[in-house]
Amino acid sequence: MECDVDRIEPLVVRANRSASRLIHNEATTEIPVHLLFRDDPPPEGRRDAVPGPVPAVAGPAVVSSRRGTGEQPRFRRRVPAPASARPAARTADRGLRERPARVLPAAAGVLAGACGAAGCALTSWWAGALPPLAVRALGLPVVVDAGLGLPQWTAYAGAGALGLLGFGGLARGRTGRALVLGSHGRYRGTVRGAGLMWLNPLAPRRRIDVRLRHWRSEPMPAADADGIALRAAVLVVWRVRDTARAALGIDDHEAYLRECVEAALARVPVGAPGGGRGSAEETGERLTRLVAREVGPVGLEVFSVRPARVEYVPEVADAMHRRGIEALDARRRVGALTSVFDSVEDTVTRLTTRGLVDLDASAREVLVRDLAAAFCAGRRETAQ
């Protein structure tokens, strides 16, 4: 044993000395800088590669170190898979959408009401409250001095509640009208059918018109492409497509539609009065697209928004009227001068062509001036 100890001690000392030399030796292998920032996985066939497939979960992934370089293991964050690659979540659509309500035939309500009425009548016979003649007519024995006790009052309450639920739940659906039902603050469904049916009498109901509707607005502020203030009245063709969103998504869907139309008129330039049919059609298409996009999320469907009447505001109407009169007068003057010049040219051409007069340049100018003055005077007298 002493020999073994003496043999082992030099080995331990030698190992410690070599370890100290590796730490303090200046010739230790340097780590390349580019290896510290490489995130690509090691190539296949390397012994230090991580075996097996990489788990497809979000979170940090371990990148193995490279042996012999002194590089430490690094963590690389996994990018979650796109939504299209993940399985679709089997969760119900929590958005507010129209769905049919549960209704019963009217016969069920009538039967329940009749049963309640019959129960009240039998309870009255049990309590002895019916006249003897009516009891004998029904073929029942006459009950004497039964009185109204707790059992009779309980039977009255049950039969009366059944009758009220049966007859109180009867409702009549109409074509073009829908009933939006709710219960305890929640949406329970929409009834679009027509005819007599039974609904929960305790559920609040709201009737909504789902027919195709035309609405002509009052004059609203607008502007043309040059920024001149206008007033436009539009004709909107629309209907309620989703009754749940229209009734419960906003307070008043008609007021919301009016506000959307007014906002669209403030954003879309409207053709000036007398701008032509093409500009009105283009403005209507732009208004229709904009309003339909705005009211779609609240369950409304807009088919067309067309300017029905466009006029200038009173502050601008007088100035535009004077401008229009001046433009008409200028066009009339230009037309009159053109007509006079054409008449003078035609007269001078005929005179010289037929050889009636032989004119030099100065005489021709004098003739033209005299004819123009004569034609203008004649047109002025005709106009007066």
mmCIF file with all atom_site columns, N, CA and C in Angstrom, residues 1-52:
data_model
loop_
_atom_site.group_PDB
_atom_site.id
_atom_site.type_symbol
_atom_site.label_atom_id
_atom_site.label_alt_id
_atom_site.label_comp_id
_atom_site.label_asym_id
_atom_site.label_entity_id
_atom_site.label_seq_id
_atom_site.pdbx_PDB_ins_code
_atom_site.Cartn_x
_atom_site.Cartn_y
_atom_site.Cartn_z
_atom_site.occupancy
_atom_site.B_iso_or_equiv
_atom_site.pdbx_formal_charge
_atom_site.auth_seq_id
_atom_site.auth_comp_id
_atom_site.auth_asym_id
_atom_site.auth_atom_id
_atom_site.pdbx_PDB_model_num
ATOM 1   N N  . MET A 1 1  ? 0.827   -1.215 0.000   1.00 0.00 ? 1  MET A N  1
ATOM 2   C CA . MET A 1 1  ? 0.000   0.000  0.000   1.00 0.00 ? 1  MET A CA 1
ATOM 3   C C  . MET A 1 1  ? 0.845   1.242  0.000   1.00 0.00 ? 1  MET A C  1
ATOM 4   N N  . GLU A 1 2  ? 1.939   1.228  0.748   1.00 0.00 ? 2  GLU A N  1
ATOM 5   C CA . GLU A 1 2  ? 2.797   2.404  0.747   1.00 0.00 ? 2  GLU A CA 1
ATOM 6   C C  . GLU A 1 2  ? 3.395   2.635  -0.634  1.00 0.00 ? 2  GLU A C  1
ATOM 7   N N  . CYS A 1 3  ? 3.714   1.553  -1.280  1.00 0.00 ? 3  CYS A N  1
ATOM 8   C CA . CYS A 1 3  ? 4.258   1.690  -2.641  1.00 0.00 ? 3  CYS A CA 1
ATOM 9   C C  . CYS A 1 3  ? 3.237   2.294  -3.591  1.00 0.00 ? 3  CYS A C  1
ATOM 10  N N  . ASP A 1 4  ? 1.981   1.885  -3.438  1.00 0.00 ? 4  ASP A N  1
ATOM 11  C CA . ASP A 1 4  ? 0.935   2.436  -4.321  1.00 0.00 ? 4  ASP A CA 1
ATOM 12  C C  . ASP A 1 4  ? 0.714   3.899  -4.069  1.00 0.00 ? 4  ASP A C  1
ATOM 13  N N  . VAL A 1 5  ? 0.722   4.324  -2.825  1.00 0.00 ? 5  VAL A N  1
ATOM 14  C CA . VAL A 1 5  ? 0.528   5.741  -2.510  1.00 0.00 ? 5  VAL A CA 1
ATOM 15  C C  . VAL A 1 5  ? 1.645   6.569  -3.085  1.00 0.00 ? 5  VAL A C  1
ATOM 16  N N  . ASP A 1 6  ? 2.849   6.063  -2.925  1.00 0.00 ? 6  ASP A N  1
ATOM 17  C CA . ASP A 1 6  ? 3.984   6.809  -3.483  1.00 0.00 ? 6  ASP A CA 1
ATOM 18  C C  . ASP A 1 6  ? 3.902   6.894  -5.001  1.00 0.00 ? 6  ASP A C  1
ATOM 19  N N  . ARG A 1 7  ? 3.324   5.886  -5.593  1.00 0.00 ? 7  ARG A N  1
ATOM 20  C CA . ARG A 1 7  ? 3.208   5.906  -7.040  1.00 0.00 ? 7  ARG A CA 1
ATOM 21  C C  . ARG A 1 7  ? 2.096   6.844  -7.512  1.00 0.00 ? 7  ARG A C  1
ATOM 22  N N  . ILE A 1 8  ? 1.027   7.013  -6.746  1.00 0.00 ? 8  ILE A N  1
ATOM 23  C CA . ILE A 1 8  ? -0.125  7.822  -7.165  1.00 0.00 ? 8  ILE A CA 1
ATOM 24  C C  . ILE A 1 8  ? 0.129   9.288  -6.952  1.00 0.00 ? 8  ILE A C  1
ATOM 25  N N  . GLU A 1 9  ? 0.775   9.681  -5.884  1.00 0.00 ? 9  GLU A N  1
ATOM 26  C CA . GLU A 1 9  ? 0.975   11.100 -5.574  1.00 0.00 ? 9  GLU A CA 1
ATOM 27  C C  . GLU A 1 9  ? 1.653   11.858 -6.695  1.00 0.00 ? 9  GLU A C  1
ATOM 28  N N  . PRO A 1 10 ? 2.748   11.357 -7.283  1.00 0.00 ? 10 PRO A N  1
ATOM 29  C CA . PRO A 1 10 ? 3.323   12.123 -8.412  1.00 0.00 ? 10 PRO A CA 1
ATOM 30  C C  . PRO A 1 10 ? 2.350   12.331 -9.563  1.00 0.00 ? 10 PRO A C  1
ATOM 31  N N  . LEU A 1 11 ? 1.472   11.344 -9.800  1.00 0.00 ? 11 LEU A N  1
ATOM 32  C CA . LEU A 1 11 ? 0.484   11.503 -10.878 1.00 0.00 ? 11 LEU A CA 1
ATOM 33  C C  . LEU A 1 11 ? -0.493  12.622 -10.590 1.00 0.00 ? 11 LEU A C  1
ATOM 34  N N  . VAL A 1 12 ? -0.952  12.724 -9.347  1.00 0.00 ? 12 VAL A N  1
ATOM 35  C CA . VAL A 1 12 ? -1.893  13.790 -8.973  1.00 0.00 ? 12 VAL A CA 1
ATOM 36  C C  . VAL A 1 12 ? -1.239  15.142 -9.092  1.00 0.00 ? 12 VAL A C  1
ATOM 37  N N  . VAL A 1 13 ? -0.009  15.246 -8.618  1.00 0.00 ? 13 VAL A N  1
ATOM 38  C CA . VAL A 1 13 ? 0.720   16.521 -8.704  1.00 0.00 ? 13 VAL A CA 1
ATOM 39  C C  . VAL A 1 13 ? 0.928   16.921 -10.152 1.00 0.00 ? 13 VAL A C  1
ATOM 40  N N  . ARG A 1 14 ? 1.260   15.892 -10.986 1.00 0.00 ? 14 ARG A N  1
ATOM 41  C CA . ARG A 1 14 ? 1.459   16.187 -12.400 1.00 0.00 ? 14 ARG A CA 1
ATOM 42  C C  . ARG A 1 14 ? 0.161   16.656 -13.062 1.00 0.00 ? 14 ARG A C  1
ATOM 43  N N  . ALA A 1 15 ? -0.936  16.066 -12.711 1.00 0.00 ? 15 ALA A N  1
ATOM 44  C CA . ALA A 1 15 ? -2.223  16.490 -13.288 1.00 0.00 ? 15 ALA A CA 1
ATOM 45  C C  . ALA A 1 15 ? -2.581  17.898 -12.867 1.00 0.00 ? 15 ALA A C  1
ATOM 46  N N  . ASN A 1 16 ? -2.350  18.234 -11.614 1.00 0.00 ? 16 ASN A N  1
ATOM 47  C CA . ASN A 1 16 ? -2.648  19.593 -11.153 1.00 0.00 ? 16 ASN A CA 1
ATOM 48  C C  . ASN A 1 16 ? -1.781  20.614 -11.871 1.00 0.00 ? 16 ASN A C  1
ATOM 49  N N  . ARG A 1 17 ? -0.512  20.269 -12.076 1.00 0.00 ? 17 ARG A N  1
ATOM 50  C CA . ARG A 1 17 ? 0.353   21.197 -12.775 1.00 0.00 ? 17 ARG A CA 1
ATOM 51  C C  . ARG A 1 17 ? -0.091  21.409 -14.220 1.00 0.00 ? 17 ARG A C  1
ATOM 52  N N  . SER A 1 18 ? -0.501  20.304 -14.864 1.00 0.00 ? 18 SER A N  1
ATOM 53  C CA . SER A 1 18 ? -0.982  20.462 -16.246 1.00 0.00 ? 18 SER A CA 1
ATOM 54  C C  . SER A 1 18 ? -2.251  21.292 -16.317 1.00 0.00 ? 18 SER A C  1
ATOM 55  N N  . ALA A 1 19 ? -3.140  21.137 -15.317 1.00 0.00 ? 19 ALA A N  1
ATOM 56  C CA . ALA A 1 19 ? -4.368  21.950 -15.293 1.00 0.00 ? 19 ALA A CA 1
ATOM 57  C C  . ALA A 1 19 ? -4.055  23.407 -15.122 1.00 0.00 ? 19 ALA A C  1
ATOM 58  N N  . SER A 1 20 ? -3.116  23.691 -14.254 1.00 0.00 ? 20 SER A N  1
ATOM 59  C CA . SER A 1 20 ? -2.755  25.098 -14.062 1.00 0.00 ? 20 SER A CA 1
ATOM 60  C C  . SER A 1 20 ? -2.108  25.673 -15.301 1.00 0.00 ? 20 SER A C  1
ATOM 61  N N  . ARG A 1 21 ? -1.356  24.858 -16.022 1.00 0.00 ? 21 ARG A N  1
ATOM 62  C CA . ARG A 1 21 ? -0.745  25.361 -17.248 1.00 0.00 ? 21 ARG A CA 1
ATOM 63  C C  . ARG A 1 21 ? -1.791  25.653 -18.309 1.00 0.00 ? 21 ARG A C  1
ATOM 64  N N  . LEU A 1 22 ? -2.848  24.809 -18.381 1.00 0.00 ? 22 LEU A N  1
ATOM 65  C CA . LEU A 1 22 ? -3.891  25.046 -19.377 1.00 0.00 ? 22 LEU A CA 1
ATOM 66  C C  . LEU A 1 22 ? -4.633  26.342 -19.102 1.00 0.00 ? 22 LEU A C  1
ATOM 67  N N  . ILE A 1 23 ? -4.823  26.678 -17.854 1.00 0.00 ? 23 ILE A N  1
ATOM 68  C CA . ILE A 1 23 ? -5.569  27.889 -17.522 1.00 0.00 ? 23 ILE A CA 1
ATOM 69  C C  . ILE A 1 23 ? -4.736  29.129 -17.748 1.00 0.00 ? 23 ILE A C  1
ATOM 70  N N  . HIS A 1 24 ? -3.466  29.082 -17.344 1.00 0.00 ? 24 HIS A N  1
ATOM 71  C CA . HIS A 1 24 ? -2.635  30.275 -17.423 1.00 0.00 ? 24 HIS A CA 1
ATOM 72  C C  . HIS A 1 24 ? -1.757  30.309 -18.656 1.00 0.00 ? 24 HIS A C  1
ATOM 73  N N  . ASN A 1 25 ? -1.814  29.274 -19.478 1.00 0.00 ? 25 ASN A N  1
ATOM 74  C CA . ASN A 1 25 ? -0.956  29.255 -20.642 1.00 0.00 ? 25 ASN A CA 1
ATOM 75  C C  . ASN A 1 25 ? -1.480  30.217 -21.703 1.00 0.00 ? 25 ASN A C  1
ATOM 76  N N  . GLU A 1 26 ? -0.624  31.025 -22.292 1.00 0.00 ? 26 GLU A N  1
ATOM 77  C CA . GLU A 1 26 ? -1.032  31.979 -23.309 1.00 0.00 ? 26 GLU A CA 1
ATOM 78  C C  . GLU A 1 26 ? -1.281  31.322 -24.653 1.00 0.00 ? 26 GLU A C  1
ATOM 79  N N  . ALA A 1 27 ? -0.883  30.081 -24.796 1.00 0.00 ? 27 ALA A N  1
ATOM 80  C CA . ALA A 1 27 ? -1.049  29.401 -26.076 1.00 0.00 ? 27 ALA A CA 1
ATOM 81  C C  . ALA A 1 27 ? -2.354  28.632 -26.175 1.00 0.00 ? 27 ALA A C  1
ATOM 82  N N  . THR A 1 28 ? -3.292  28.913 -25.262 1.00 0.00 ? 28 THR A N  1
ATOM 83  C CA . THR A 1 28 ? -4.587  28.225 -25.315 1.00 0.00 ? 28 THR A CA 1
ATOM 84  C C  . THR A 1 28 ? -5.310  28.587 -26.610 1.00 0.00 ? 28 THR A C  1
ATOM 85  N N  . THR A 1 29 ? -6.012  27.607 -27.196 1.00 0.00 ? 29 THR A N  1
ATOM 86  C CA . THR A 1 29 ? -6.682  27.824 -28.480 1.00 0.00 ? 29 THR A CA 1
ATOM 87  C C  . THR A 1 29 ? -7.726  28.932 -28.364 1.00 0.00 ? 29 THR A C  1
ATOM 88  N N  . GLU A 1 30 ? -7.718  29.914 -29.274 1.00 0.00 ? 30 GLU A N  1
ATOM 89  C CA . GLU A 1 30 ? -8.688  31.007 -29.268 1.00 0.00 ? 30 GLU A CA 1
ATOM 90  C C  . GLU A 1 30 ? -10.000 30.572 -29.931 1.00 0.00 ? 30 GLU A C  1
ATOM 91  N N  . ILE A 1 31 ? -11.066 31.168 -29.464 1.00 0.00 ? 31 ILE A N  1
ATOM 92  C CA . ILE A 1 31 ? -12.399 30.842 -29.997 1.00 0.00 ? 31 ILE A CA 1
ATOM 93  C C  . ILE A 1 31 ? -12.710 31.805 -31.134 1.00 0.00 ? 31 ILE A C  1
ATOM 94  N N  . PRO A 1 32 ? -12.977 31.315 -32.350 1.00 0.00 ? 32 PRO A N  1
ATOM 95  C CA . PRO A 1 32 ? -13.344 32.229 -33.443 1.00 0.00 ? 32 PRO A CA 1
ATOM 96  C C  . PRO A 1 32 ? -14.614 33.014 -33.094 1.00 0.00 ? 32 PRO A C  1
ATOM 97  N N  . VAL A 1 33 ? -14.596 34.291 -33.433 1.00 0.00 ? 33 VAL A N  1
ATOM 98  C CA . VAL A 1 33 ? -15.726 35.150 -33.064 1.00 0.00 ? 33 VAL A CA 1
ATOM 99  C C  . VAL A 1 33 ? -16.998 34.749 -33.791 1.00 0.00 ? 33 VAL A C  1
ATOM 100 N N  . HIS A 1 34 ? -16.869 34.326 -35.064 1.00 0.00 ? 34 HIS A N  1
ATOM 101 C CA . HIS A 1 34 ? -18.085 34.024 -35.824 1.00 0.00 ? 34 HIS A CA 1
ATOM 102 C C  . HIS A 1 34 ? -18.805 32.809 -35.280 1.00 0.00 ? 34 HIS A C  1
ATOM 103 N N  . LEU A 1 35 ? -18.103 31.943 -34.526 1.00 0.00 ? 35 LEU A N  1
ATOM 104 C CA . LEU A 1 35 ? -18.771 30.771 -33.967 1.00 0.00 ? 35 LEU A CA 1
ATOM 105 C C  . LEU A 1 35 ? -19.672 31.121 -32.798 1.00 0.00 ? 35 LEU A C  1
ATOM 106 N N  . LEU A 1 36 ? -19.442 32.270 -32.183 1.00 0.00 ? 36 LEU A N  1
ATOM 107 C CA . LEU A 1 36 ? -20.257 32.639 -31.031 1.00 0.00 ? 36 LEU A CA 1
ATOM 108 C C  . LEU A 1 36 ? -21.656 33.099 -31.428 1.00 0.00 ? 36 LEU A C  1
ATOM 109 N N  . PHE A 1 37 ? -21.839 33.449 -32.689 1.00 0.00 ? 37 PHE A N  1
ATOM 110 C CA . PHE A 1 37 ? -23.122 34.018 -33.117 1.00 0.00 ? 37 PHE A CA 1
ATOM 111 C C  . PHE A 1 37 ? -23.802 33.176 -34.187 1.00 0.00 ? 37 PHE A C  1
ATOM 112 N N  . ARG A 1 38 ? -23.375 31.985 -34.365 1.00 0.00 ? 38 ARG A N  1
ATOM 113 C CA . ARG A 1 38 ? -24.019 31.105 -35.340 1.00 0.00 ? 38 ARG A CA 1
ATOM 114 C C  . ARG A 1 38 ? -25.177 30.385 -34.682 1.00 0.00 ? 38 ARG A C  1
ATOM 115 N N  . ASP A 1 39 ? -26.350 30.497 -35.289 1.00 0.00 ? 39 ASP A N  1
ATOM 116 C CA . ASP A 1 39 ? -27.558 29.868 -34.741 1.00 0.00 ? 39 ASP A CA 1
ATOM 117 C C  . ASP A 1 39 ? -28.040 28.698 -35.567 1.00 0.00 ? 39 ASP A C  1
ATOM 118 N N  . ASP A 1 40 ? -27.341 28.414 -36.694 1.00 0.00 ? 40 ASP A N  1
ATOM 119 C CA . ASP A 1 40 ? -27.812 27.305 -37.513 1.00 0.00 ? 40 ASP A CA 1
ATOM 120 C C  . ASP A 1 40 ? -27.471 26.006 -36.819 1.00 0.00 ? 40 ASP A C  1
ATOM 121 N N  . PRO A 1 41 ? -28.361 24.988 -36.940 1.00 0.00 ? 41 PRO A N  1
ATOM 122 C CA . PRO A 1 41 ? -28.097 23.714 -36.278 1.00 0.00 ? 41 PRO A CA 1
ATOM 123 C C  . PRO A 1 41 ? -26.880 23.044 -36.882 1.00 0.00 ? 41 PRO A C  1
ATOM 124 N N  . PRO A 1 42 ? -26.204 22.207 -36.116 1.00 0.00 ? 42 PRO A N  1
ATOM 125 C CA . PRO A 1 42 ? -25.021 21.510 -36.631 1.00 0.00 ? 42 PRO A CA 1
ATOM 126 C C  . PRO A 1 42 ? -25.393 20.569 -37.748 1.00 0.00 ? 42 PRO A C  1
ATOM 127 N N  . PRO A 1 43 ? -24.491 20.349 -38.686 1.00 0.00 ? 43 PRO A N  1
ATOM 128 C CA . PRO A 1 43 ? -24.797 19.460 -39.809 1.00 0.00 ? 43 PRO A CA 1
ATOM 129 C C  . PRO A 1 43 ? -24.990 18.034 -39.343 1.00 0.00 ? 43 PRO A C  1
ATOM 130 N N  . GLU A 1 44 ? -25.695 17.311 -40.207 1.00 0.00 ? 44 GLU A N  1
ATOM 131 C CA . GLU A 1 44 ? -25.949 15.909 -39.881 1.00 0.00 ? 44 GLU A CA 1
ATOM 132 C C  . GLU A 1 44 ? -24.648 15.123 -39.899 1.00 0.00 ? 44 GLU A C  1
ATOM 133 N N  . GLY A 1 45 ? -24.576 14.148 -39.053 1.00 0.00 ? 45 GLY A N  1
ATOM 134 C CA . GLY A 1 45 ? -23.382 13.327 -38.964 1.00 0.00 ? 45 GLY A CA 1
ATOM 135 C C  . GLY A 1 45 ? -22.457 13.752 -37.850 1.00 0.00 ? 45 GLY A C  1
ATOM 136 N N  . ARG A 1 46 ? -22.644 14.975 -37.305 1.00 0.00 ? 46 ARG A N  1
ATOM 137 C CA . ARG A 1 46 ? -21.809 15.414 -36.203 1.00 0.00 ? 46 ARG A CA 1
ATOM 138 C C  . ARG A 1 46 ? -22.240 14.712 -34.937 1.00 0.00 ? 46 ARG A C  1
ATOM 139 N N  . ARG A 1 47 ? -21.252 14.353 -34.115 1.00 0.00 ? 47 ARG A N  1
ATOM 140 C CA . ARG A 1 47 ? -21.580 13.648 -32.899 1.00 0.00 ? 47 ARG A CA 1
ATOM 141 C C  . ARG A 1 47 ? -22.200 14.558 -31.853 1.00 0.00 ? 47 ARG A C  1
ATOM 142 N N  . ASP A 1 48 ? -21.942 15.884 -31.982 1.00 0.00 ? 48 ASP A N  1
ATOM 143 C CA . ASP A 1 48 ? -22.492 16.788 -30.993 1.00 0.00 ? 48 ASP A CA 1
ATOM 144 C C  . ASP A 1 48 ? -23.856 17.326 -31.382 1.00 0.00 ? 48 ASP A C  1
ATOM 145 N N  . ALA A 1 49 ? -24.417 16.836 -32.494 1.00 0.00 ? 49 ALA A N  1
ATOM 146 C CA . ALA A 1 49 ? -25.746 17.290 -32.897 1.00 0.00 ? 49 ALA A CA 1
ATOM 147 C C  . ALA A 1 49 ? -26.793 16.689 -31.993 1.00 0.00 ? 49 ALA A C  1
ATOM 148 N N  . VAL A 1 50 ? -27.884 17.424 -31.836 1.00 0.00 ? 50 VAL A N  1
ATOM 149 C CA . VAL A 1 50 ? -28.967 16.943 -30.991 1.00 0.00 ? 50 VAL A CA 1
ATOM 150 C C  . VAL A 1 50 ? -29.762 15.911 -31.753 1.00 0.00 ? 50 VAL A C  1
ATOM 151 N N  . PRO A 1 51 ? -29.865 14.706 -31.281 1.00 0.00 ? 51 PRO A N  1
ATOM 152 C CA . PRO A 1 51 ? -30.598 13.667 -32.024 1.00 0.00 ? 51 PRO A CA 1
ATOM 153 C C  . PRO A 1 51 ? -32.098 13.881 -31.910 1.00 0.00 ? 51 PRO A C  1
ATOM 154 N N  . GLY A 1 52 ? -32.774 13.325 -32.919 1.00 0.00 ? 52 GLY A N  1
ATOM 155 C CA . GLY A 1 52 ? -34.225 13.331 -32.877 1.00 0.00 ? 52 GLY A CA 1
ATOM 156 C C  . GLY A 1 52 ? -34.799 14.597 -33.478 1.00 0.00 ? 52 GLY A C  1
#
